[in-house]
C-alpha atoms as a PDB file:
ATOM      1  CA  UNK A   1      97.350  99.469  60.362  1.00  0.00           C
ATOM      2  CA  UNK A   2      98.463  97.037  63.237  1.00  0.00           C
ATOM      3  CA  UNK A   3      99.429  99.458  65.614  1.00  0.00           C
ATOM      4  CA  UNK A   4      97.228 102.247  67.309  1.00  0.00           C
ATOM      5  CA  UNK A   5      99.855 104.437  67.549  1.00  0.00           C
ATOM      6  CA  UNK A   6     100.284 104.436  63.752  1.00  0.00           C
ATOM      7  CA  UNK A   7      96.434 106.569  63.270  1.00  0.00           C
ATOM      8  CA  UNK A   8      98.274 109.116  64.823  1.00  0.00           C
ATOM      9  CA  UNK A   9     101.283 109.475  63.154  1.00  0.00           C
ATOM     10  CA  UNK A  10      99.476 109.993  60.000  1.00  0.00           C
ATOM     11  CA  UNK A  11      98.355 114.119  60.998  1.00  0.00           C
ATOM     12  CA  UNK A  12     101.571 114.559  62.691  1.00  0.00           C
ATOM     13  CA  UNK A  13     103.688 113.269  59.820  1.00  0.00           C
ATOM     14  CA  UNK A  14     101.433 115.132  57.237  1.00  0.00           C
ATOM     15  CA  UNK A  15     102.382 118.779  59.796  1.00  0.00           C
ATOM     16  CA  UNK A  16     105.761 117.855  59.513  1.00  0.00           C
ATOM     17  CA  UNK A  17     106.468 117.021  56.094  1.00  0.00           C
ATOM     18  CA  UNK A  18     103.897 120.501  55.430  1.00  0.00           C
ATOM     19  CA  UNK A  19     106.329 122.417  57.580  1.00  0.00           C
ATOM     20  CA  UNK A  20     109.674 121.253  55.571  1.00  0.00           C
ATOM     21  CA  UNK A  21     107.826 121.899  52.188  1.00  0.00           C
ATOM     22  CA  UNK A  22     107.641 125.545  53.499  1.00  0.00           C
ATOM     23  CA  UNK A  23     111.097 125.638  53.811  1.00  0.00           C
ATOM     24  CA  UNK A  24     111.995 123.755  50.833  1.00  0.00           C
ATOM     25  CA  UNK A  25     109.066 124.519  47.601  1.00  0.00           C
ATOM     26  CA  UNK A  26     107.695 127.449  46.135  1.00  0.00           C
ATOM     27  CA  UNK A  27     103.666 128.201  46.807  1.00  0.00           C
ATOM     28  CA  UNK A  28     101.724 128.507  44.097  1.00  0.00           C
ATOM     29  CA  UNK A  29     101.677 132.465  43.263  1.00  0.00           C
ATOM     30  CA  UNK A  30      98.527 133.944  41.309  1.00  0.00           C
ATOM     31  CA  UNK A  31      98.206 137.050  39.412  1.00  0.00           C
ATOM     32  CA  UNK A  32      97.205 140.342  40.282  1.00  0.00           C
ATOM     33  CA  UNK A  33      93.724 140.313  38.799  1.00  0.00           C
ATOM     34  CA  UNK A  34      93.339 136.534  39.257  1.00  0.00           C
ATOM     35  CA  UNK A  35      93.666 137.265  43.168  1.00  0.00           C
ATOM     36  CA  UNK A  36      91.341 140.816  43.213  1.00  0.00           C
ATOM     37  CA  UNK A  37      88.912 138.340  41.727  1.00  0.00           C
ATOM     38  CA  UNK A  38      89.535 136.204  44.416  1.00  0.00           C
ATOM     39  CA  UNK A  39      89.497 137.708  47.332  1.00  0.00           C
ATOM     40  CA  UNK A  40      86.058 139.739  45.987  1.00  0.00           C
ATOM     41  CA  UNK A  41      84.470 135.921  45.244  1.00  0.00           C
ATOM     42  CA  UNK A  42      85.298 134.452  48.540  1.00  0.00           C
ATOM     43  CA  UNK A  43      84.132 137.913  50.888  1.00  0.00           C
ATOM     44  CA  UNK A  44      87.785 138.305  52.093  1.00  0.00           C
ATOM     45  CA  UNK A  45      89.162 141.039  53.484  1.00  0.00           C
ATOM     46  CA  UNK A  46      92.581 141.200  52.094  1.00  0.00           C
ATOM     47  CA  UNK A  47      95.459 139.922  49.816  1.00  0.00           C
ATOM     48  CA  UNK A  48      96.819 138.999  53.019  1.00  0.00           C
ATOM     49  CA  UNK A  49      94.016 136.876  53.986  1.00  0.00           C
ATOM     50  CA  UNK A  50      94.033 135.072  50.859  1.00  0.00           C
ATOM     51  CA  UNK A  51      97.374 133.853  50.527  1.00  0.00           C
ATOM     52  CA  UNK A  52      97.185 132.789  54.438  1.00  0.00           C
ATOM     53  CA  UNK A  53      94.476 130.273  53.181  1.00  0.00           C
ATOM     54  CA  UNK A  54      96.333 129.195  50.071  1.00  0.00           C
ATOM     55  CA  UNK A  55      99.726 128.689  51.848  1.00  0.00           C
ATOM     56  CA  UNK A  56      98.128 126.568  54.602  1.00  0.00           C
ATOM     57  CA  UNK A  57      96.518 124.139  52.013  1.00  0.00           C
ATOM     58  CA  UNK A  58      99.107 124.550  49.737  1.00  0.00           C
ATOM     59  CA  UNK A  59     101.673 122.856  52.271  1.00  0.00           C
ATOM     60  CA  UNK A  60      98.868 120.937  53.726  1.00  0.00           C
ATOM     61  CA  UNK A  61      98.517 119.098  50.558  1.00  0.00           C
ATOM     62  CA  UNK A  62     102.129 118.481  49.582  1.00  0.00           C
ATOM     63  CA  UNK A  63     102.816 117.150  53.459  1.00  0.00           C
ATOM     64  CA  UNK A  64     100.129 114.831  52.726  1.00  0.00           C
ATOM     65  CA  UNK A  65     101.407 113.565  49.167  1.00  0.00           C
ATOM     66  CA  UNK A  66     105.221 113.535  50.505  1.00  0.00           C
ATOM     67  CA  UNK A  67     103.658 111.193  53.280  1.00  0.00           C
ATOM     68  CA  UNK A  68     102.252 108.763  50.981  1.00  0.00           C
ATOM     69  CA  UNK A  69     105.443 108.097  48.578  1.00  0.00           C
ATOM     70  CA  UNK A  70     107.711 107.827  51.638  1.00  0.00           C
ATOM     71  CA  UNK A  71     105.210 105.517  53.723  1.00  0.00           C
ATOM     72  CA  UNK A  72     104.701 104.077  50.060  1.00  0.00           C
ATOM     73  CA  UNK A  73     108.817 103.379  49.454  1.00  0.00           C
ATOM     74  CA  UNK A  74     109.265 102.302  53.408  1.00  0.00           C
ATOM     75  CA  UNK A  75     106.620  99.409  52.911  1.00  0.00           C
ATOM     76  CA  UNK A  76     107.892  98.629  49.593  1.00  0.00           C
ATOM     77  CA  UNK A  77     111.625  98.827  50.127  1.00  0.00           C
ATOM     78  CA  UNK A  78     112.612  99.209  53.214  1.00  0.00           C
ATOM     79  CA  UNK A  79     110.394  97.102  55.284  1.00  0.00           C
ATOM     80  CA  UNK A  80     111.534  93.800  56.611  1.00  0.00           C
END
């Protein structure tokens, strides 16, 4: 990366894109016994708690990937 400014528009891009994937995709949704067994495993204290942790990484994770392909197509395509 040439330009400084371009390290951080990496984490704000990745919050961004997370944010619109919130509004736009389904999270991932486990069972009832699959998430009682996960909440006991990871000392939570809730269902509550559990899906605030999956949700975050959840759209953590697909800001991150949607970041890629588009910085992926601008450099490929779009780029002069």
């Amino acid at each position: 990366m040439k330009n400084p400014f371009l390290t951080f528009l990496m984490p704000m891009s990745t919050l961004m894109l997370g944010f619109l994937s919130a509004l736009l995709l389904p999270a991932p949704w486990f069972g009832l016994s699959l998430t009682h067994r996960l909440v006991e495993m990871f000392h939570l204290s809730d269902i509550g708690q559990l899906y605030t942790l999956v949700f975050c990484l959840w759209f953590l994770l697909l800001g991150a990937v949607e970041y890629f392909v588009i910085r992926f197509l601008w450099l490929k395509f779009y780029k002069v």
